[in-house]
Amino acid sequence: MNKKQFEKEVARRRTFGIISHPDAGKTTLTEKLLLYGGAIQEAGAVKNNKIKKGATSDFMEIERQRGISVATSVLAFEYKNIKINILDTPGHKDFAEDTFRTLTAVDSVIVVIDVAKGVEEQTVKLVEVCRMRNIPMIVFINKMDREGKDAFDLMDEIEQKLGLRVTPLSFPIGMGYDLKGIYNIHKQNINLFTGASSKDIHSTTAIENLDDKLLDQLVGDKAARILRDELELVTGIYPEFDRQEYLAGDLQPVFFGSALHNFGVKELLDGFIEIAPAPRPKKAEERLVQPNESDFSGFVFKIHANMDLSIGIV
Ligand SMILES: Nc1nc2c(ncn2[C@@H]2O[C@H](COP(=O)(O)OP(=O)(O)OP(=O)(O)O)[C@@H](O)[C@H]2O)c(=O)[nH]1
Ligand SMILES: [Mg+2]
């Protein structure tokens, strides 16, 4: 491989961690993201009965038994010619060491928040570490298929408890029983929620602008009116998205969805590959290692005993 090809390879890599308090839906989201890369045929292994069906990334026996992630799993897939490495971390505080170590290996993170529970204890601790290191963060508000907190209240809570500065890039139309869809602010299209199989990759309907009558037809007059009002508020309250600010750790875009229903996940993934950083220089003991150096370099963040896969390098 010549230098140019090598640099191109480096530039198309995106290594990120998924972090949160236990049970927010990290492993479920990881599985759905993998669907887009065709890495697995069927997601949804976590669901309700986590004991019988093992999730793809919870491959250790103890994880299957307890239905929680104990160690970080690394899963890789390709999407739109980008090579994505996901590090699905355990949320439980007993395994926080593993998660903290993982955070030294990633170039960015996705923070998952349960819409009903809001900002929880472990999330506060993990985000604090990311904030100190200026790691670019995207927030995913999950479980929108359930009744939860109002989107604006929740974003306030995120700003206050996590010390973040947020701006939504997608916005929910209703929630829980009334969840009608997701409006993609950036792309100006609507993804309607059907509650259908989690395997489906939902299609979206583009609308010209918010005054488009198609919006009323798609979600009904009332929901359309509320959405227009809410988006006006969004424009008034939140800063415009700026990639440089995101990369510097000064601004965190927010997406909404339901990992279980594979809903809003595509918006998240498309947004992610557009904005997330490629490998950046890493500080080693002696010096800063550039990602495009020709000598082999890697960051060893964990070593597994008694497995075929013996080291985790990203
Ligand atoms: N209703 C609903 N349930 C969800 C959603 N996403 C995940 N869940 C459920 O939430 C529970 C926890 O999901 P996991 O993906 O294992 O959570 P986790 O964040 O990986 O948990 P730890 O690895 O233990 O930190 C499971 O029962 C999931 O089925 C969602 O969008 N909606
Ligand atoms: Mg998990």
GROMACS .gro file of C-alpha atoms and ligand atoms in nm:
model
  347
    1MET     CA    1   0.000   0.000   0.000
    2ASN     CA    2   0.147   0.337  -0.095
    3LYS     CA    3   0.140   0.639   0.132
    4LYS     CA    4  -0.163   0.790  -0.032
    5GLN     CA    5  -0.370   0.472  -0.003
    6PHE     CA    6  -0.254   0.432   0.355
    7GLU     CA    7  -0.364   0.781   0.449
    8LYS     CA    8  -0.696   0.721   0.280
    9GLU     CA    9  -0.742   0.406   0.488
   10VAL     CA   10  -0.665   0.592   0.809
   11ALA     CA   11  -0.902   0.871   0.714
   12ARG     CA   12  -1.197   0.636   0.662
   13ARG     CA   13  -1.182   0.489   1.010
   14ARG     CA   14  -1.417   0.590   1.290
   15THR     CA   15  -1.355   0.433   1.630
   16PHE     CA   16  -1.605   0.522   1.898
   17GLY     CA   17  -1.736   0.403   2.232
   18ILE     CA   18  -2.096   0.374   2.347
   19ILE     CA   19  -2.132   0.478   2.710
   20SER     CA   20  -2.407   0.513   2.970
   21HIS     CA   21  -2.554   0.399   3.294
   22PRO     CA   22  -2.660   0.028   3.287
   23ASP     CA   23  -2.965  -0.062   3.082
   24ALA     CA   24  -2.995   0.257   2.876
   25GLY     CA   25  -2.967   0.040   2.565
   26LYS     CA   26  -2.600   0.043   2.456
   27THR     CA   27  -2.584  -0.320   2.350
   28THR     CA   28  -2.923  -0.298   2.178
   29LEU     CA   29  -2.807   0.011   1.988
   30THR     CA   30  -2.478  -0.158   1.896
   31GLU     CA   31  -2.668  -0.450   1.746
   32LYS     CA   32  -2.889  -0.222   1.541
   33LEU     CA   33  -2.592  -0.026   1.413
   34LEU     CA   34  -2.437  -0.352   1.299
   35LEU     CA   35  -2.746  -0.423   1.091
   36TYR     CA   36  -2.662  -0.126   0.870
   37GLY     CA   37  -2.327  -0.273   0.790
   38GLY     CA   38  -2.482  -0.608   0.713
   39ALA     CA   39  -2.250  -0.749   0.979
   40ILE     CA   40  -2.530  -0.953   1.131
   41GLN     CA   41  -2.855  -1.063   0.974
   42GLU     CA   42  -3.083  -1.024   1.267
   43ALA     CA   43  -3.062  -0.791   1.560
   44GLY     CA   44  -3.288  -0.788   1.861
   45ALA     CA   45  -3.118  -1.054   2.064
   46VAL     CA   46  -3.123  -0.848   2.383
   47LYS     CA   47  -3.497  -0.772   2.409
   48ASN     CA   48  -3.682  -0.890   2.714
   49ASN     CA   49  -3.537  -1.228   2.774
   50LYS     CA   50  -3.172  -1.162   2.782
   51ILE     CA   51  -3.091  -1.493   2.949
   52LYS     CA   52  -3.199  -1.726   2.673
   53LYS     CA   53  -3.088  -1.521   2.379
   54GLY     CA   54  -2.736  -1.390   2.387
   55ALA     CA   55  -2.672  -1.053   2.239
   56THR     CA   56  -2.407  -1.042   1.972
   57SER     CA   57  -2.165  -0.837   2.173
   58ASP     CA   58  -2.243  -0.986   2.514
   59PHE     CA   59  -2.062  -1.302   2.424
   60MET     CA   60  -1.919  -1.404   2.757
   61GLU     CA   61  -2.119  -1.662   2.947
   62ILE     CA   62  -2.160  -1.445   3.256
   63GLU     CA   63  -2.297  -1.163   3.039
   64ARG     CA   64  -2.553  -1.396   2.889
   65GLN     CA   65  -2.656  -1.514   3.231
   66ARG     CA   66  -2.688  -1.172   3.387
   67GLY     CA   67  -2.808  -0.987   3.080
   68ILE     CA   68  -2.556  -0.712   3.130
   69SER     CA   69  -2.231  -0.626   2.959
   70VAL     CA   70  -1.928  -0.705   3.172
   71ALA     CA   71  -1.644  -0.623   2.934
   72THR     CA   72  -1.606  -0.395   2.638
   73SER     CA   73  -1.677  -0.562   2.305
   74VAL     CA   74  -1.524  -0.437   1.984
   75LEU     CA   75  -1.738  -0.476   1.675
   76ALA     CA   76  -1.645  -0.357   1.329
   77PHE     CA   77  -1.848  -0.293   1.019
   78GLU     CA   78  -1.842  -0.093   0.699
   79TYR     CA   79  -2.106   0.162   0.612
   80LYS     CA   80  -2.097   0.396   0.313
   81ASN     CA   81  -1.730   0.318   0.266
   82ILE     CA   82  -1.646   0.415   0.625
   83LYS     CA   83  -1.485   0.154   0.849
   84ILE     CA   84  -1.658   0.179   1.185
   85ASN     CA   85  -1.528   0.026   1.508
   86ILE     CA   86  -1.780   0.024   1.793
   87LEU     CA   87  -1.668  -0.032   2.148
   88ASP     CA   88  -1.977  -0.136   2.342
   89THR     CA   89  -1.890  -0.073   2.707
   90PRO     CA   90  -2.043  -0.211   3.027
   91GLY     CA   91  -2.247   0.043   3.224
   92HIS     CA   92  -2.228  -0.129   3.562
   93LYS     CA   93  -1.996   0.045   3.804
   94ASP     CA   94  -1.824  -0.283   3.902
   95PHE     CA   95  -1.681  -0.290   3.550
   96ALA     CA   96  -1.618   0.082   3.517
   97GLU     CA   97  -1.239   0.031   3.502
   98ASP     CA   98  -1.286  -0.144   3.170
   99THR     CA   99  -1.498   0.142   3.043
  100PHE     CA  100  -1.257   0.412   3.159
  101ARG     CA  101  -0.972   0.233   2.984
  102THR     CA  102  -1.181   0.204   2.669
  103LEU     CA  103  -1.227   0.578   2.669
  104THR     CA  104  -0.854   0.621   2.616
  105ALA     CA  105  -0.877   0.423   2.292
  106VAL     CA  106  -1.169   0.590   2.118
  107ASP     CA  107  -1.180   0.897   1.897
  108SER     CA  108  -1.536   0.989   1.994
  109VAL     CA  109  -1.832   0.858   2.195
  110ILE     CA  110  -2.208   0.820   2.179
  111VAL     CA  111  -2.379   0.880   2.513
  112VAL     CA  112  -2.707   0.691   2.551
  113ILE     CA  113  -2.980   0.835   2.773
  114ASP     CA  114  -3.300   0.654   2.869
  115VAL     CA  115  -3.585   0.899   2.794
  116ALA     CA  116  -3.777   0.797   3.106
  117LYS     CA  117  -3.487   0.780   3.350
  118GLY     CA  118  -3.300   1.083   3.226
  119VAL     CA  119  -2.941   1.144   3.332
  120GLU     CA  120  -2.822   0.868   3.567
  121GLU     CA  121  -2.526   0.833   3.801
  122GLN     CA  122  -2.279   0.632   3.592
  123THR     CA  123  -2.347   0.849   3.289
  124VAL     CA  124  -2.246   1.154   3.492
  125LYS     CA  125  -1.914   0.994   3.583
  126LEU     CA  126  -1.834   0.873   3.234
  127VAL     CA  127  -1.926   1.198   3.064
  128GLU     CA  128  -1.711   1.387   3.311
  129VAL     CA  129  -1.408   1.189   3.193
  130CYS     CA  130  -1.495   1.256   2.829
  131ARG     CA  131  -1.542   1.623   2.900
  132MET     CA  132  -1.204   1.650   3.070
  133ARG     CA  133  -1.042   1.492   2.766
  134ASN     CA  134  -1.246   1.696   2.518
  135ILE     CA  135  -1.370   1.380   2.348
  136PRO     CA  136  -1.636   1.464   2.087
  137MET     CA  137  -1.973   1.337   2.210
  138ILE     CA  138  -2.305   1.267   2.041
  139VAL     CA  139  -2.608   1.215   2.265
  140PHE     CA  140  -2.869   0.952   2.174
  141ILE     CA  141  -3.196   0.971   2.366
  142ASN     CA  142  -3.328   0.618   2.362
  143LYS     CA  143  -3.654   0.432   2.433
  144MET     CA  144  -3.876   0.693   2.265
  145ASP     CA  145  -4.130   0.414   2.219
  146ARG     CA  146  -4.200   0.456   2.592
  147GLU     CA  147  -4.347   0.743   2.787
  148GLY     CA  148  -4.069   0.960   2.915
  149LYS     CA  149  -3.955   1.310   2.986
  150ASP     CA  150  -4.034   1.605   2.763
  151ALA     CA  151  -3.757   1.659   2.507
  152PHE     CA  152  -3.682   2.015   2.619
  153ASP     CA  153  -3.678   1.923   2.990
  154LEU     CA  154  -3.446   1.636   2.916
  155MET     CA  155  -3.206   1.852   2.716
  156ASP     CA  156  -3.206   2.099   3.008
  157GLU     CA  157  -3.124   1.815   3.244
  158ILE     CA  158  -2.841   1.700   3.016
  159GLU     CA  159  -2.695   2.048   3.009
  160GLN     CA  160  -2.718   2.089   3.383
  161LYS     CA  161  -2.619   1.746   3.513
  162LEU     CA  162  -2.367   1.658   3.244
  163GLY     CA  163  -2.233   2.006   3.183
  164LEU     CA  164  -2.284   1.974   2.810
  165ARG     CA  165  -2.393   2.227   2.551
  166VAL     CA  166  -2.645   2.053   2.329
  167THR     CA  167  -2.823   2.107   2.002
  168PRO     CA  168  -3.075   1.861   1.855
  169LEU     CA  169  -3.016   1.730   1.502
  170SER     CA  170  -3.331   1.520   1.504
  171PHE     CA  171  -3.655   1.578   1.691
  172PRO     CA  172  -3.928   1.340   1.804
  173ILE     CA  173  -4.289   1.376   1.693
  174GLY     CA  174  -4.472   1.258   2.003
  175MET     CA  175  -4.348   0.979   2.228
  176GLY     CA  176  -4.447   0.646   2.377
  177TYR     CA  177  -4.790   0.538   2.262
  178ASP     CA  178  -4.815   0.857   2.057
  179LEU     CA  179  -4.477   0.838   1.889
  180LYS     CA  180  -4.545   0.937   1.530
  181GLY     CA  181  -4.197   0.972   1.398
  182ILE     CA  182  -3.869   1.153   1.395
  183TYR     CA  183  -3.798   1.475   1.213
  184ASN     CA  184  -3.445   1.496   1.081
  185ILE     CA  185  -3.363   1.864   1.131
  186HIS     CA  186  -3.043   1.848   0.931
  187LYS     CA  187  -3.186   1.668   0.629
  188GLN     CA  188  -3.542   1.804   0.663
  189ASN     CA  189  -3.714   1.469   0.628
  190ILE     CA  190  -3.952   1.261   0.832
  191ASN     CA  191  -3.917   0.904   0.938
  192LEU     CA  192  -4.255   0.768   1.040
  193PHE     CA  193  -4.278   0.528   1.332
  194THR     CA  194  -4.477   0.220   1.255
  195GLY     CA  195  -4.372   0.009   1.549
  196ALA     CA  196  -4.291  -0.259   1.294
  197SER     CA  197  -4.024  -0.521   1.313
  198SER     CA  198  -3.693  -0.413   1.451
  199LYS     CA  199  -3.526  -0.572   1.151
  200ASP     CA  200  -3.669  -0.325   0.905
  201ILE     CA  201  -3.467  -0.034   0.790
  202HIS     CA  202  -3.725   0.241   0.775
  203SER     CA  203  -3.765   0.461   0.472
  204THR     CA  204  -3.798   0.834   0.511
  205THR     CA  205  -4.022   1.089   0.348
  206ALA     CA  206  -3.867   1.418   0.251
  207ILE     CA  207  -4.066   1.735   0.302
  208GLU     CA  208  -3.992   2.063   0.131
  209ASN     CA  209  -4.001   2.270   0.446
  210LEU     CA  210  -4.199   2.284   0.767
  211ASP     CA  211  -4.494   2.458   0.597
  212ASP     CA  212  -4.531   2.165   0.360
  213LYS     CA  213  -4.890   2.035   0.385
  214LEU     CA  214  -4.749   1.687   0.346
  215LEU     CA  215  -4.637   1.712   0.709
  216ASP     CA  216  -5.002   1.746   0.823
  217GLN     CA  217  -5.103   1.455   0.606
  218LEU     CA  218  -4.827   1.236   0.741
  219VAL     CA  219  -4.859   1.294   1.114
  220GLY     CA  220  -5.199   1.465   1.152
  221ASP     CA  221  -5.283   1.836   1.207
  222LYS     CA  222  -5.224   1.841   1.580
  223ALA     CA  223  -4.884   1.671   1.579
  224ALA     CA  224  -4.778   1.884   1.283
  225ARG     CA  225  -4.872   2.202   1.469
  226ILE     CA  226  -4.686   2.094   1.781
  227LEU     CA  227  -4.379   2.000   1.578
  228ARG     CA  228  -4.374   2.340   1.405
  229ASP     CA  229  -4.396   2.517   1.742
  230GLU     CA  230  -4.131   2.299   1.898
  231LEU     CA  231  -3.890   2.342   1.609
  232GLU     CA  232  -3.935   2.717   1.630
  233LEU     CA  233  -3.832   2.692   1.994
  234VAL     CA  234  -3.535   2.472   1.898
  235THR     CA  235  -3.414   2.737   1.655
  236GLY     CA  236  -3.461   3.005   1.920
  237ILE     CA  237  -3.292   2.825   2.208
  238TYR     CA  238  -3.017   2.605   2.075
  239PRO     CA  239  -2.701   2.700   1.889
  240GLU     CA  240  -2.661   2.605   1.527
  241PHE     CA  241  -2.458   2.291   1.485
  242ASP     CA  242  -2.091   2.360   1.423
  243ARG     CA  243  -1.862   2.067   1.348
  244GLN     CA  244  -1.548   2.235   1.480
  245GLU     CA  245  -1.717   2.301   1.813
  246TYR     CA  246  -1.832   1.940   1.827
  247LEU     CA  247  -1.480   1.814   1.749
  248ALA     CA  248  -1.335   2.036   2.020
  249GLY     CA  249  -1.580   1.892   2.274
  250ASP     CA  250  -1.765   2.223   2.304
  251LEU     CA  251  -2.097   2.124   2.146
  252GLN     CA  252  -2.291   1.797   2.159
  253PRO     CA  253  -2.552   1.711   1.896
  254VAL     CA  254  -2.858   1.518   2.013
  255PHE     CA  255  -3.052   1.246   1.830
  256PHE     CA  256  -3.372   1.074   1.942
  257GLY     CA  257  -3.491   0.720   1.874
  258SER     CA  258  -3.566   0.372   1.989
  259ALA     CA  259  -3.283   0.123   1.959
  260LEU     CA  260  -3.520  -0.164   2.026
  261HIS     CA  261  -3.732  -0.070   1.726
  262ASN     CA  262  -3.433   0.031   1.517
  263PHE     CA  263  -3.593   0.370   1.498
  264GLY     CA  264  -3.394   0.692   1.462
  265VAL     CA  265  -3.082   0.476   1.445
  266LYS     CA  266  -3.017   0.547   1.078
  267GLU     CA  267  -3.040   0.923   1.145
  268LEU     CA  268  -2.785   0.875   1.420
  269LEU     CA  269  -2.551   0.667   1.205
  270ASP     CA  270  -2.573   0.899   0.903
  271GLY     CA  271  -2.509   1.196   1.129
  272PHE     CA  272  -2.223   1.014   1.297
  273ILE     CA  273  -2.031   0.931   0.979
  274GLU     CA  274  -2.073   1.285   0.855
  275ILE     CA  275  -1.929   1.452   1.164
  276ALA     CA  276  -1.728   1.207   1.378
  277PRO     CA  277  -1.350   1.232   1.371
  278ALA     CA  278  -1.106   0.992   1.206
  279PRO     CA  279  -0.811   0.868   1.418
  280ARG     CA  280  -0.627   1.154   1.575
  281PRO     CA  281  -0.273   1.184   1.714
  282LYS     CA  282  -0.229   0.979   2.033
  283LYS     CA  283  -0.003   1.065   2.320
  284ALA     CA  284   0.246   0.788   2.398
  285GLU     CA  285   0.498   0.791   2.683
  286GLU     CA  286   0.773   0.943   2.471
  287ARG     CA  287   0.592   1.147   2.211
  288LEU     CA  288   0.279   1.215   2.015
  289VAL     CA  289   0.210   0.936   1.763
  290GLN     CA  290   0.050   1.053   1.440
  291PRO     CA  291  -0.216   0.826   1.287
  292ASN     CA  292  -0.050   0.829   0.946
  293GLU     CA  293   0.300   0.727   1.054
  294SER     CA  294   0.432   0.445   0.841
  295ASP     CA  295   0.563   0.241   1.136
  296PHE     CA  296   0.313   0.005   1.289
  297SER     CA  297   0.149   0.148   1.595
  298GLY     CA  298  -0.155   0.053   1.799
  299PHE     CA  299  -0.320   0.132   2.124
  300VAL     CA  300  -0.363  -0.177   2.342
  301PHE     CA  301  -0.652  -0.112   2.574
  302LYS     CA  302  -0.734  -0.462   2.686
  303ILE     CA  303  -0.599  -0.815   2.684
  304HIS     CA  304  -0.830  -1.115   2.691
  305ALA     CA  305  -0.714  -1.440   2.844
  306ASN     CA  306  -0.834  -1.779   2.719
  307MET     CA  307  -0.987  -1.655   2.399
  308ASP     CA  308  -0.903  -1.687   2.033
  309LEU     CA  309  -0.901  -1.313   2.006
  310SER     CA  310  -0.610  -1.227   2.228
  311ILE     CA  311  -0.567  -0.850   2.221
  312GLY     CA  312  -0.782  -0.551   2.146
  313ILE     CA  313  -0.604  -0.298   1.933
  314VAL     CA  314  -0.764  -0.005   1.760
  315LIG     N1  315  -3.874  -0.010   2.521
  315LIG     C1  316  -3.746  -0.009   2.486
  315LIG     N2  317  -3.659  -0.091   2.548
  315LIG     C2  318  -3.529  -0.087   2.509
  315LIG     C3  319  -3.483   0.001   2.406
  315LIG     N3  320  -3.350  -0.018   2.390
  315LIG     C4  321  -3.314  -0.112   2.480
  315LIG     N4  322  -3.420  -0.154   2.552
  315LIG     C5  323  -3.425  -0.258   2.657
  315LIG     O1  324  -3.349  -0.213   2.769
  315LIG     C6  325  -3.283  -0.323   2.831
  315LIG     C7  326  -3.134  -0.297   2.844
  315LIG     O2  327  -3.075  -0.296   2.715
  315LIG     P1  328  -2.920  -0.320   2.691
  315LIG     O3  329  -2.896  -0.289   2.547
  315LIG     O4  330  -2.875  -0.450   2.742
  315LIG     O5  331  -2.858  -0.207   2.784
  315LIG     P2  332  -2.703  -0.173   2.809
  315LIG     O6  333  -2.696  -0.024   2.812
  315LIG     O7  334  -2.617  -0.243   2.711
  315LIG     O8  335  -2.680  -0.231   2.957
  315LIG     P3  336  -2.537  -0.268   3.027
  315LIG     O9  337  -2.451  -0.333   2.926
  315LIG    O10  338  -2.570  -0.358   3.139
  315LIG    O11  339  -2.478  -0.139   3.075
  315LIG     C8  340  -3.317  -0.445   2.745
  315LIG    O12  341  -3.426  -0.514   2.806
  315LIG     C9  342  -3.358  -0.387   2.613
  315LIG    O13  343  -3.450  -0.466   2.541
  315LIG    C10  344  -3.580   0.085   2.341
  315LIG    O14  345  -3.552   0.162   2.250
  315LIG     N5  346  -3.709   0.075   2.386
  316MG      MG  347  -2.462  -0.375   2.734
   0.00000   0.00000   0.00000
